[in-house]
PDB file of C-alpha atoms (C1' of nucleotides) in Angstrom:
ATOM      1  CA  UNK N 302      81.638 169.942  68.561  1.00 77.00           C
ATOM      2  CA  UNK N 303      83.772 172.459  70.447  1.00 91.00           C
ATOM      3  CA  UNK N 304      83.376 176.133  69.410  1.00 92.00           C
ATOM      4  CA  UNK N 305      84.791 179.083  71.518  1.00 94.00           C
ATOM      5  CA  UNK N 306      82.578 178.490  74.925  1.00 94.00           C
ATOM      6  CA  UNK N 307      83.528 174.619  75.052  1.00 93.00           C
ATOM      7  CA  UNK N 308      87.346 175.737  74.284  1.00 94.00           C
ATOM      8  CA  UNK N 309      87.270 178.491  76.740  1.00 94.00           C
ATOM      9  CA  UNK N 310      85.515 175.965  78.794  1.00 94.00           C
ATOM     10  CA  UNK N 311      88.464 173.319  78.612  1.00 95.00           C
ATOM     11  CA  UNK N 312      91.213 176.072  78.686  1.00 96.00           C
ATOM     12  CA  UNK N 313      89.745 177.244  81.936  1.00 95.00           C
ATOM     13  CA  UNK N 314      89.978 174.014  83.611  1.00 95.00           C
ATOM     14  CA  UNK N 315      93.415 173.152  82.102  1.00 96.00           C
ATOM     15  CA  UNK N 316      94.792 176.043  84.353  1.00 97.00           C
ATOM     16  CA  UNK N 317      95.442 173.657  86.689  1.00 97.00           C
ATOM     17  CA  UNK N 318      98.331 172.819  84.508  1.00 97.00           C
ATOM     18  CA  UNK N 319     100.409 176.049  84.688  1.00 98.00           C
ATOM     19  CA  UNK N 320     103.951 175.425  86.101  1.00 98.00           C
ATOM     20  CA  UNK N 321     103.389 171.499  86.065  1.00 98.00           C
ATOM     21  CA  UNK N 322     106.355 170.263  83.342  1.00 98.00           C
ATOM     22  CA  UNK N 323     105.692 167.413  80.361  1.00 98.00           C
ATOM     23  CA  UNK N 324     107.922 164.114  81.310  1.00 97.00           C
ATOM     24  CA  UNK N 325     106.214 162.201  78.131  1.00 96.00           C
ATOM     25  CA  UNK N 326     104.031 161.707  75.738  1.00 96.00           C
ATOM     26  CA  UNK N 327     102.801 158.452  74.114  1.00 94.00           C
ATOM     27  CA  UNK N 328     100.611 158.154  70.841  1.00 94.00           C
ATOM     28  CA  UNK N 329      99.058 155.899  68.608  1.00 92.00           C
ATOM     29  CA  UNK N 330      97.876 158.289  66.152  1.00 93.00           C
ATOM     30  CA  UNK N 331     100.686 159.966  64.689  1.00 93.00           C
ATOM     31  CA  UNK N 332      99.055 161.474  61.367  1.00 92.00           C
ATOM     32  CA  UNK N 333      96.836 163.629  63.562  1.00 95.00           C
ATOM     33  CA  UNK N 334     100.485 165.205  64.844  1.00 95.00           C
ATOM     34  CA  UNK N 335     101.759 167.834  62.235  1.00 93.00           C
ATOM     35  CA  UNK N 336     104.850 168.659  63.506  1.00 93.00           C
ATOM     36  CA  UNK N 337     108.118 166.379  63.233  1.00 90.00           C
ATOM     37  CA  UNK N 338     110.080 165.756  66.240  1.00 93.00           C
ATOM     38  CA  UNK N 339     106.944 167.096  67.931  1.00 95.00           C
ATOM     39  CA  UNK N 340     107.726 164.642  71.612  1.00 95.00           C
ATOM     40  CA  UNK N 341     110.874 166.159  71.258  1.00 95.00           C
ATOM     41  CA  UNK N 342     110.050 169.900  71.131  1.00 96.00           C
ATOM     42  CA  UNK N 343     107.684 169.058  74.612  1.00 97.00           C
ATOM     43  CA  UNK N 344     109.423 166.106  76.857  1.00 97.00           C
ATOM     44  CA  UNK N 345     110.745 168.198  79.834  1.00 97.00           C
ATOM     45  CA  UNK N 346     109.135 171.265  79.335  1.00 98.00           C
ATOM     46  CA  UNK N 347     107.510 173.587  81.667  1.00 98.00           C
ATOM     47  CA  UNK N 348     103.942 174.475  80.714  1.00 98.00           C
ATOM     48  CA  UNK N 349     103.808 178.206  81.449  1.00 98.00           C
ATOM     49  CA  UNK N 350     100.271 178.672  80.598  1.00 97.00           C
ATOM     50  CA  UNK N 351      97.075 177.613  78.837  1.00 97.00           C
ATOM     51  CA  UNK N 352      94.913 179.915  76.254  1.00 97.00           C
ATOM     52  CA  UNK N 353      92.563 179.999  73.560  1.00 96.00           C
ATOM     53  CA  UNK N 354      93.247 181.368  69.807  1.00 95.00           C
ATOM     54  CA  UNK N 355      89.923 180.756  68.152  1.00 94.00           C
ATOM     55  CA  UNK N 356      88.756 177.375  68.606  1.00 94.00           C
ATOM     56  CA  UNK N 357      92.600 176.330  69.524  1.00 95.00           C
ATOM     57  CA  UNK N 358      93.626 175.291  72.922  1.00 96.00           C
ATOM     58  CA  UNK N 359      97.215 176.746  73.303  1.00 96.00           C
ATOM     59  CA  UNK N 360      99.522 175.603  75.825  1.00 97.00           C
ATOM     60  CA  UNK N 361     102.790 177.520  76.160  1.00 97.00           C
ATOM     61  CA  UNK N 362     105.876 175.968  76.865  1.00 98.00           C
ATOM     62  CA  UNK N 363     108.866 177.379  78.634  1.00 97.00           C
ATOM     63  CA  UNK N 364     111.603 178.312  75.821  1.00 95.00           C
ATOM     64  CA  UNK N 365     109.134 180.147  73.682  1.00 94.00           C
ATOM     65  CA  UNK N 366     107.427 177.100  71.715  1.00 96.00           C
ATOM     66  CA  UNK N 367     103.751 176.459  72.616  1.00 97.00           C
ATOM     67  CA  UNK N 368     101.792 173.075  71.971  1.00 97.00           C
ATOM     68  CA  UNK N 369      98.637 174.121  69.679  1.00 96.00           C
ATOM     69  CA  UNK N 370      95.607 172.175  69.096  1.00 96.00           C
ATOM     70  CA  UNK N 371      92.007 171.698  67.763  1.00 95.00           C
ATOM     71  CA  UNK N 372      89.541 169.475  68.488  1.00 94.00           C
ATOM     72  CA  UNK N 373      87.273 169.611  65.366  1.00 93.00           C
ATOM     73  CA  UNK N 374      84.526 167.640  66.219  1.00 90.00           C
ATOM     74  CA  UNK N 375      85.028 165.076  68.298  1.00 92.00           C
ATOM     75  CA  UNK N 376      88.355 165.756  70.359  1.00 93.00           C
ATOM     76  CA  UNK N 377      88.236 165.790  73.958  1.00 93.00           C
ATOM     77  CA  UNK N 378      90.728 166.694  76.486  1.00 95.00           C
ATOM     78  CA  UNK N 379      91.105 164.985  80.147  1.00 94.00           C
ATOM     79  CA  UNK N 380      93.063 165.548  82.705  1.00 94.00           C
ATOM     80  CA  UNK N 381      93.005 162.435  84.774  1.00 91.00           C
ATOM     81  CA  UNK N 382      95.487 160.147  87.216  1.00 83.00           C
ATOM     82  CA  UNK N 383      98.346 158.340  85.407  1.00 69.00           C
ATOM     83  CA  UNK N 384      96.606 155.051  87.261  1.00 62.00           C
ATOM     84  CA  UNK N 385      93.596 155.281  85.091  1.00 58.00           C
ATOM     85  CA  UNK N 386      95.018 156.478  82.528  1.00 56.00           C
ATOM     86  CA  UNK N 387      97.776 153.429  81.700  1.00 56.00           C
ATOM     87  CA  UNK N 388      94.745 150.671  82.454  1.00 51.00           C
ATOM     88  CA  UNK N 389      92.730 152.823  79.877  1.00 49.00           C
ATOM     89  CA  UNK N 390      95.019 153.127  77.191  1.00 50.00           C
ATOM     90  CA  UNK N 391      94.673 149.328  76.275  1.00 55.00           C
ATOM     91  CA  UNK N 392      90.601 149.572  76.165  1.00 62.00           C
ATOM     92  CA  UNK N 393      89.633 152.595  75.307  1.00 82.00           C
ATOM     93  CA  UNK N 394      89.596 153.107  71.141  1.00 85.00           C
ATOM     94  CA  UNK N 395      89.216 156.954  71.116  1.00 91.00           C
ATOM     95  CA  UNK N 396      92.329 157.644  73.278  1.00 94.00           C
ATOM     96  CA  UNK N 397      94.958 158.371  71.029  1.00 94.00           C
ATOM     97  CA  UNK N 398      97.361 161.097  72.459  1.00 95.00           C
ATOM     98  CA  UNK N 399      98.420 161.102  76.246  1.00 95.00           C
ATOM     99  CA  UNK N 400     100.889 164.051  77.971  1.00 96.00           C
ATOM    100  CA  UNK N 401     102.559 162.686  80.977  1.00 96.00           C
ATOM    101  CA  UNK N 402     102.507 165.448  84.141  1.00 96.00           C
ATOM    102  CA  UNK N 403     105.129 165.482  86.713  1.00 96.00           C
ATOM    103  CA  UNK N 404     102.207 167.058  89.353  1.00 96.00           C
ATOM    104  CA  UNK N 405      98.628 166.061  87.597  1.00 95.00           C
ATOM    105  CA  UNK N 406      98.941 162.787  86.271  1.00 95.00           C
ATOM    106  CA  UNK N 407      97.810 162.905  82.736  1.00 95.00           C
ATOM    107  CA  UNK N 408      96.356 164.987  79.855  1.00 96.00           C
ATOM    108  CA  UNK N 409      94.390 162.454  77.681  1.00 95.00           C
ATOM    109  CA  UNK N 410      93.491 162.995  73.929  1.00 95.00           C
ATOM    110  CA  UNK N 411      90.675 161.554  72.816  1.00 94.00           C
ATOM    111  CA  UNK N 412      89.163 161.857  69.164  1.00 93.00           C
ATOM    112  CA  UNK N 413      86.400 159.702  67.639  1.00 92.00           C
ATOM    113  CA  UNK N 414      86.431 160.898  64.494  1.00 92.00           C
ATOM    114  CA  UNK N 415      89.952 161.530  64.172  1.00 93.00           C
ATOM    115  CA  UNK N 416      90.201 164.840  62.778  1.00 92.00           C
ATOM    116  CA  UNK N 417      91.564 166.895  65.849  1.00 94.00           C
ATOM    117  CA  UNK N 418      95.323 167.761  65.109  1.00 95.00           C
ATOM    118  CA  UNK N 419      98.266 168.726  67.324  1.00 96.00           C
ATOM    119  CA  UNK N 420     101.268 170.925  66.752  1.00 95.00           C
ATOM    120  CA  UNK N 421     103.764 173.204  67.318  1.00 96.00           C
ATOM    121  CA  UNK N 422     103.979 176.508  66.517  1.00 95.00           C
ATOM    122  CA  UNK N 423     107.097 178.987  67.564  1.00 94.00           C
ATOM    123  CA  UNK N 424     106.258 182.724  68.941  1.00 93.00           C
ATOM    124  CA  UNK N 425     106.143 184.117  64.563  1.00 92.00           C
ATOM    125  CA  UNK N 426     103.951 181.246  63.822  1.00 92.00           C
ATOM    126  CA  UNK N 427     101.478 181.963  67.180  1.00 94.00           C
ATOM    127  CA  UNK N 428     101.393 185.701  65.823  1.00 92.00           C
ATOM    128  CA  UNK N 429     101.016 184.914  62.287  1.00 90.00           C
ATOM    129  CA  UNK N 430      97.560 182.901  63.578  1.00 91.00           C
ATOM    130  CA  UNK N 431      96.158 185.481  65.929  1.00 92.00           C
ATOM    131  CA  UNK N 432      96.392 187.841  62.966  1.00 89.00           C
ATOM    132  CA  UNK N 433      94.924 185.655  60.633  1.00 89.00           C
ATOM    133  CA  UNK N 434      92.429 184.428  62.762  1.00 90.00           C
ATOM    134  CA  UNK N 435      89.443 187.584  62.577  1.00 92.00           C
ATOM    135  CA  UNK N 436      88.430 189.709  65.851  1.00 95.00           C
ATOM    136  CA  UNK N 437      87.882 187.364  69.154  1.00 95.00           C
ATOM    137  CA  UNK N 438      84.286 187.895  69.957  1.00 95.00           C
ATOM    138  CA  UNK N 439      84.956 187.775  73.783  1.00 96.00           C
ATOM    139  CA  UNK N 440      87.579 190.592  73.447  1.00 95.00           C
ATOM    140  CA  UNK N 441      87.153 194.663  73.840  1.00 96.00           C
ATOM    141  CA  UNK N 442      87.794 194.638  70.179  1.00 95.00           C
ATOM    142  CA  UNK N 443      84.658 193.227  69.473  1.00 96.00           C
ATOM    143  CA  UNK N 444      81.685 196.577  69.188  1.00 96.00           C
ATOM    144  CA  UNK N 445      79.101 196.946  66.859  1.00 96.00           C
ATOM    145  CA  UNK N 446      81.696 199.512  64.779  1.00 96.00           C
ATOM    146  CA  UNK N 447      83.934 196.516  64.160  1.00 95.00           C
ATOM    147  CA  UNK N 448      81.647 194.062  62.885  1.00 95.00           C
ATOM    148  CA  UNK N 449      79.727 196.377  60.773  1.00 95.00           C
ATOM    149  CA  UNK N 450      83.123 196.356  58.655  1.00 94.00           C
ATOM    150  CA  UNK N 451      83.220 193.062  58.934  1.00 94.00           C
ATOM    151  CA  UNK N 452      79.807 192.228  57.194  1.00 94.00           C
ATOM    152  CA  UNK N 453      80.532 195.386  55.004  1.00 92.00           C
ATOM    153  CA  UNK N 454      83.899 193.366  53.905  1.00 91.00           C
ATOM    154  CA  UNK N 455      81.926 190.250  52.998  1.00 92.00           C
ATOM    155  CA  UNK N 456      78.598 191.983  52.163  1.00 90.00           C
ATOM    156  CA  UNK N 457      77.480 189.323  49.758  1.00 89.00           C
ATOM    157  CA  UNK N 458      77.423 186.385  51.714  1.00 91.00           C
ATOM    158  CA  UNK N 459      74.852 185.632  54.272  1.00 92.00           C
ATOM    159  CA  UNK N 460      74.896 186.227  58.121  1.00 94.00           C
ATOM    160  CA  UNK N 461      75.265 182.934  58.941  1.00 93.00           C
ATOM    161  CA  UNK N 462      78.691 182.251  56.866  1.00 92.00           C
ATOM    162  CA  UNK N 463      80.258 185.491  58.076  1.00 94.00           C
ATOM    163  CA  UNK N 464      79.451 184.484  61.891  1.00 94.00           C
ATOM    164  CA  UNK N 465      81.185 181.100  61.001  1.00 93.00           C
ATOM    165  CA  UNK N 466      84.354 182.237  58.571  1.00 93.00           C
ATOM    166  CA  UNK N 467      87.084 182.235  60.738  1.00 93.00           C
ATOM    167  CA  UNK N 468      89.223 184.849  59.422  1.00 93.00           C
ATOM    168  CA  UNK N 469      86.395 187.412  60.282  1.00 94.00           C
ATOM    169  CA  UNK N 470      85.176 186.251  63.264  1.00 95.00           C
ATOM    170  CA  UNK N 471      87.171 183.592  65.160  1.00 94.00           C
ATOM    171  CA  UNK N 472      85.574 181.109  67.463  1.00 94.00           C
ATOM    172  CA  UNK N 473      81.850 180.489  66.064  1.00 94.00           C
ATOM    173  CA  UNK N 474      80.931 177.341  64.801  1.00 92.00           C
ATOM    174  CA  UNK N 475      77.737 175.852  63.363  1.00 92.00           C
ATOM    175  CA  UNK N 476      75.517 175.360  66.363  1.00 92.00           C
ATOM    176  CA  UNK N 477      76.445 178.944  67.926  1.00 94.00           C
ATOM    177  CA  UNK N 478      76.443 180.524  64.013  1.00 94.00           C
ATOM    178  CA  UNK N 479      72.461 179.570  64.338  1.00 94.00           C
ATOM    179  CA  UNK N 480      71.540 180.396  68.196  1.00 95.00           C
ATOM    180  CA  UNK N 481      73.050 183.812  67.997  1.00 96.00           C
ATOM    181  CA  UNK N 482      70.683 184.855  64.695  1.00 95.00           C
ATOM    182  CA  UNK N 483      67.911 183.846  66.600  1.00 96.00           C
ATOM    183  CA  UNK N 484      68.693 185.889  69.668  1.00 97.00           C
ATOM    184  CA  UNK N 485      69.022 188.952  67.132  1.00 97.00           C
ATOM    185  CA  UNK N 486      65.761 187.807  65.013  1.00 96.00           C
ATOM    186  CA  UNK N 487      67.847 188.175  62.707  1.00 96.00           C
ATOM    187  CA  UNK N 488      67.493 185.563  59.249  1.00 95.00           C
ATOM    188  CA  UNK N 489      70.820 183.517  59.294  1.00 94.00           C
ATOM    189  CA  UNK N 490      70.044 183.598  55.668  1.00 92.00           C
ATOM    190  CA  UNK N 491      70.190 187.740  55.260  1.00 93.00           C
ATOM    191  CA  UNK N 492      72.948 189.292  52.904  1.00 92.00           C
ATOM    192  CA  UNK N 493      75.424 190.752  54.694  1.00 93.00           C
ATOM    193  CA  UNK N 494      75.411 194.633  53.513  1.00 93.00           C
ATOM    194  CA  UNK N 495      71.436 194.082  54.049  1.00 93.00           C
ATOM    195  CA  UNK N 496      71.650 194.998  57.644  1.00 95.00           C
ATOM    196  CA  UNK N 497      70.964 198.193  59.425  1.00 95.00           C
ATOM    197  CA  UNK N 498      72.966 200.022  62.102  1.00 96.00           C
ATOM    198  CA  UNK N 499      70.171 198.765  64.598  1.00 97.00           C
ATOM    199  CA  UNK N 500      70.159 195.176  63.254  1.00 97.00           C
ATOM    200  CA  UNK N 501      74.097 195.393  63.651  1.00 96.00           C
ATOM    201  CA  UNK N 502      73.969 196.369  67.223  1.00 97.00           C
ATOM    202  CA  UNK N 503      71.397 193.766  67.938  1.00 97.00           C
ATOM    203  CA  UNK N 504      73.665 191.212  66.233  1.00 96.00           C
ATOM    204  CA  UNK N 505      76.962 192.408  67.976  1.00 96.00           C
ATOM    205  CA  UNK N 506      74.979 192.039  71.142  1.00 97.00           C
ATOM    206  CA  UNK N 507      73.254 188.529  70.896  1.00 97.00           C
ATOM    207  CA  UNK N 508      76.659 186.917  69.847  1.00 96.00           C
ATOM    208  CA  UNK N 509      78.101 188.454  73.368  1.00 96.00           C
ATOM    209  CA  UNK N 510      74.690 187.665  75.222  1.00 96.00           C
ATOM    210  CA  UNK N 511      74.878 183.849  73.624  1.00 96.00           C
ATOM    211  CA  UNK N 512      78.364 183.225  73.962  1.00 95.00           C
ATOM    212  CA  UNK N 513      79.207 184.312  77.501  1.00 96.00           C
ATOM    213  CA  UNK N 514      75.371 182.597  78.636  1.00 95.00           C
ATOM    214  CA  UNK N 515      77.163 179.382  76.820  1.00 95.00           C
ATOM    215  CA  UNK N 516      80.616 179.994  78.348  1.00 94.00           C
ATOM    216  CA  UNK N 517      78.719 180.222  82.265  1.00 95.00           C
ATOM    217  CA  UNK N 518      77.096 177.333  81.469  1.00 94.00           C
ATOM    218  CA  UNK N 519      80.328 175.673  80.427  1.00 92.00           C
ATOM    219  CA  UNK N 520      79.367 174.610  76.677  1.00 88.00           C
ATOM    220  CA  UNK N 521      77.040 172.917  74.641  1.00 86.00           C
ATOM    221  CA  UNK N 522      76.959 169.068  75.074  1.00 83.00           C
ATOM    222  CA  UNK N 523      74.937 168.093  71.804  1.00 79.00           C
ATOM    223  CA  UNK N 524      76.661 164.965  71.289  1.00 76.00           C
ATOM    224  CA  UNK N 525      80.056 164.210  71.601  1.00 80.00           C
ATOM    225  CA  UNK N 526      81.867 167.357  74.000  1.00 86.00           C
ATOM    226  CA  UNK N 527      82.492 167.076  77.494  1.00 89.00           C
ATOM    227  CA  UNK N 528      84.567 169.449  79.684  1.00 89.00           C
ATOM    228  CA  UNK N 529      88.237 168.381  81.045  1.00 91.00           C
ATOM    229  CA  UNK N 530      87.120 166.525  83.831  1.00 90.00           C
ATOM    230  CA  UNK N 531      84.799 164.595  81.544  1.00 88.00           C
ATOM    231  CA  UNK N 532      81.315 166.235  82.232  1.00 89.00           C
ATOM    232  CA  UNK N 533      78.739 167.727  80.124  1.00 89.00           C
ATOM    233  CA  UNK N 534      78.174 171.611  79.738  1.00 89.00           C
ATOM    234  CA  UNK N 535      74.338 172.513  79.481  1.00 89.00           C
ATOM    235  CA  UNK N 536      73.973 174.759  77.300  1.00 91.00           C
ATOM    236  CA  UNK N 537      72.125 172.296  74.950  1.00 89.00           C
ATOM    237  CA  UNK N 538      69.025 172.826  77.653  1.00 90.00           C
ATOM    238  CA  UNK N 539      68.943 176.320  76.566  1.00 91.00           C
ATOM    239  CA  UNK N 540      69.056 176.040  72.321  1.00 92.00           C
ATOM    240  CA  UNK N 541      66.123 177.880  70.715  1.00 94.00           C
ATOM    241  CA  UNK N 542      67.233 176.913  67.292  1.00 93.00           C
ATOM    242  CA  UNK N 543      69.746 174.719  66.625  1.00 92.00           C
ATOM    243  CA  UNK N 544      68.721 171.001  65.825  1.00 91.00           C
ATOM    244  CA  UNK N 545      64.538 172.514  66.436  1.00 92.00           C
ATOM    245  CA  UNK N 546      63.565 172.017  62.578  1.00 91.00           C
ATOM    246  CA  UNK N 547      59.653 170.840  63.410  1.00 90.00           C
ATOM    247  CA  UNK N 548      59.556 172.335  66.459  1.00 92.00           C
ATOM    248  CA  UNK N 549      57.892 175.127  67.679  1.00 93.00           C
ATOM    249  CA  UNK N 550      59.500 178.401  67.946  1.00 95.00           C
ATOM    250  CA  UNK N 551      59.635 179.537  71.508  1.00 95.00           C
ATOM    251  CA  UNK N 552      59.101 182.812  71.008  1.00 95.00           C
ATOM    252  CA  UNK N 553      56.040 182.655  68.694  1.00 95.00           C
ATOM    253  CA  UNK N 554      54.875 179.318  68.243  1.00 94.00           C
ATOM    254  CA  UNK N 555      55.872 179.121  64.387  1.00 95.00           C
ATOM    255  CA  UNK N 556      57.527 175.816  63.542  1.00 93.00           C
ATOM    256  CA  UNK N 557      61.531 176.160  63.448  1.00 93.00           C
ATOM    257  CA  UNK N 558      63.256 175.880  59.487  1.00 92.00           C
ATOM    258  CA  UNK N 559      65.896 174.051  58.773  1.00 91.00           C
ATOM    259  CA  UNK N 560      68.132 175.466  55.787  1.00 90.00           C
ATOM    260  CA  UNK N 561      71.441 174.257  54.092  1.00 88.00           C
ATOM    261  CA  UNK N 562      73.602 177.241  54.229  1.00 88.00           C
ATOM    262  CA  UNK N 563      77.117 176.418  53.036  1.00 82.00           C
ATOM    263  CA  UNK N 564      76.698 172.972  53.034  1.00 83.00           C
ATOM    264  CA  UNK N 565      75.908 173.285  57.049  1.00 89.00           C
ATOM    265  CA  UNK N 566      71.823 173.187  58.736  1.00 91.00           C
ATOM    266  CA  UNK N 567      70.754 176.195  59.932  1.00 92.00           C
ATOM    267  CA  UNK N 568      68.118 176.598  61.859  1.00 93.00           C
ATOM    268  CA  UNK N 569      65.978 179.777  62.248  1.00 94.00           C
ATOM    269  CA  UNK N 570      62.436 181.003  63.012  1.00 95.00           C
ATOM    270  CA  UNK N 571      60.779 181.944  59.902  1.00 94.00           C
ATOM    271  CA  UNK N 572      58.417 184.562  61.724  1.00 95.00           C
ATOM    272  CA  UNK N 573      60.910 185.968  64.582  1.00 94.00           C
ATOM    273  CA  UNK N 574      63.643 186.595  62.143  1.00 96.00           C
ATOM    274  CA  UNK N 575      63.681 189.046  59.413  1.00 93.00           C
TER     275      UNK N 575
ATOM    276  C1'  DC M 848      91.025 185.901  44.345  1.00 53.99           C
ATOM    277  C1'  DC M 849      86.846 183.911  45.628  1.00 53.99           C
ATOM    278  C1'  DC M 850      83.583 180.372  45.659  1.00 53.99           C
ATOM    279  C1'  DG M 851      81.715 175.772  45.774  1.00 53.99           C
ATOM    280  C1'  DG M 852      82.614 171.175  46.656  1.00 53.99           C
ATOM    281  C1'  DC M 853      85.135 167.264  48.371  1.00 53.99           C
ATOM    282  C1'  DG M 854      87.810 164.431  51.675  1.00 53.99           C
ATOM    283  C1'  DC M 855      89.136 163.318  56.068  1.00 53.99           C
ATOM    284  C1'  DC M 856      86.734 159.896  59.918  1.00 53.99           C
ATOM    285  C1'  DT M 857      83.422 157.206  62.887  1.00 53.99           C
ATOM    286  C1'  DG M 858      79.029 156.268  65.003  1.00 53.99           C
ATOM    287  C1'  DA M 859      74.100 156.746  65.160  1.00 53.99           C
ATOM    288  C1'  DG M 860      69.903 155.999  63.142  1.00 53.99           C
ATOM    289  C1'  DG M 861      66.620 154.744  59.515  1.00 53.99           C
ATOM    290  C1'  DG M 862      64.913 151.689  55.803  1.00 53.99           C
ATOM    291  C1'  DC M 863      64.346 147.216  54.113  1.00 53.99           C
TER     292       DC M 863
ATOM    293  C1'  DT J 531      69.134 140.620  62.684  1.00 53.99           C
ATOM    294  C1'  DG J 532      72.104 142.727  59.691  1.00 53.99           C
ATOM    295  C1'  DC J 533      73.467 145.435  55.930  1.00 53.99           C
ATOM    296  C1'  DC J 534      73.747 149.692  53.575  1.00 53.99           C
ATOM    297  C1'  DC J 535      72.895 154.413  53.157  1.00 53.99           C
ATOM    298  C1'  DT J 536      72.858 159.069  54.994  1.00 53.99           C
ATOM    299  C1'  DC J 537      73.971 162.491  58.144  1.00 53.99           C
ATOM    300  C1'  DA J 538      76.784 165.009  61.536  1.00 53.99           C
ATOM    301  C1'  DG J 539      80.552 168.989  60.798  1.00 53.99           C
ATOM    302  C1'  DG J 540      85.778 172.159  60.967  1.00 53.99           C
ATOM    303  C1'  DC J 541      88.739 173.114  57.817  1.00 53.99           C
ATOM    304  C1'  DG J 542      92.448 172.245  54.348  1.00 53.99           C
ATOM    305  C1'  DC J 543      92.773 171.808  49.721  1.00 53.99           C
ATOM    306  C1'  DC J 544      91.577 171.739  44.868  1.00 53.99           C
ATOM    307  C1'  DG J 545      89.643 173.253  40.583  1.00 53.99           C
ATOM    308  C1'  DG J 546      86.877 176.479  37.988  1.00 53.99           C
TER     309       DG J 546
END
DNA sequence: CCCGGCGCCTGAGGGC
DNA sequence: TGCCCTCAGGCGCCGG
């Protein structure tokens, strides 16, 4: 499931794309495409660069437009040679999107559970959704001042939502939403306004420790994500929490919780984190 | 306006 | 062996 380090992950290796230009694009998914005349708006385009808003891969187009998509769960993105990618069309049940490149062959979309979407957004739109979107965690705007008024904002829900609601925070999803608690020994479970300035600090600097650890080691691959050429990340060799429930906590040797915290698992140490 | 809950999808895994 | 149920989860949308 990619959160920010597997979509910085993927934008980072779809750099290769800048100044290549779009000479088609079949699909046979079309309700996953929420623009109309969306082939139109790309075929013979310039793709002037690649970048993340949230947990959206952007590509910008030449002309001001810019291609924006999110992979939910499942979606992948590949670049890979037209060759393959023609012979795998017919076989392969996931692919449902490809891009045609006039220098690097392909870009395939692939979605098993079909709930990635495509679109496009003009330069208003793009600014309306980096406004909406909540602080990016990897940015300079993201200190321990800022996020204290963003748990003081929301100070009745629990750690573990405000690390995952978008329009506070933007890029966190559920895995990440319970690693970075742990890192803090922090309970995912806490009430927002409950922390301290020191708890604060240490929670403004495990999300940057856990985020750009996962982003070096180029994402978590706990079931279904896999980087643009197709490879795992590896973070999942380095989870203390997420998916542990029964297991021993690595830091103390208590066994790992599982909780249902907006409908999601969370995991957490019930003797690490306070 | 905010919150909880559902629906969108498919595959994996467990129980019988 | 095969069927059915549950679970996985981002987010848009709906109703209270």
């Amino acid at each position: 499931m990619p959160e920010l380090p597997e979509v910085q992950t993927i934008v980072n290796d779809l750099q290769v794309l800048a100044g290549d230009k779009i000479t088609g694009f079949w699909t046979r998914f079309a309700k996953a495409i929420k623009t109309k005349g969306f082939e139109k708006e790309i075929i013979g385009k310039k793709i002037l660069a690649v970048r993340r808003i949230g947990k959206n891969v952007v590509i910008d187009l030449a002309g001001g437009k810019a291609i924006v998509m999110h992979l939910k769960m499942t979606g992948k993105l590949l670049v890979t040679s037209h060759q393959s990618s023609v012979i795998g069309h017919q076989k392969e049940k996931h692919l449902h999107h490809i891009f045609y490149l006039k220098k690097n062959g392909v870009l395939e979309f692939h979605d098993i559970r079909k709930f990635a979407t495509l679109e496009i957004a003009d330069e208003k739109k793009l600014a309306k959704m980096i406004e909406e979107r909540g602080v990016d965690p990897l940015s300079r705007e993201f200190t321990a001042k800022k996020l204290s008024e963003i748990l003081e904002k929301r100070k009745g829900k629990s750690v573990k939502s405000v690390l995952m609601d978008q329009a506070a925070i933007s890029g966190i999803g559920n895995i990440y939403a319970s690693e970075i608690p742990f890192d803090a020994k922090i309970s995912p479970l806490r009430k927002a306004g409950s922390l301290d300035k020191d708890e604060i600090s240490s929670l403004c600097r495990s999300t940057l420790k856990i985020l750009r650890k996962a982003v070096r080691l180029r994402g978590t691959s706990f079931s279904d994500y896999r980087d643009a050429s197709g490879k795992k990340g590896s973070f999942q060799n380095h989870l203390k929490a997420y998916g542990k429930a029964g297991e021993k906590c690595s830091a103390c040797g208590m066994i790992i919780e599982k909780a249902i915290v907006g409908q999601r698992s969370t995991f957490y140490c019930p003797r690490c984190q306070k």
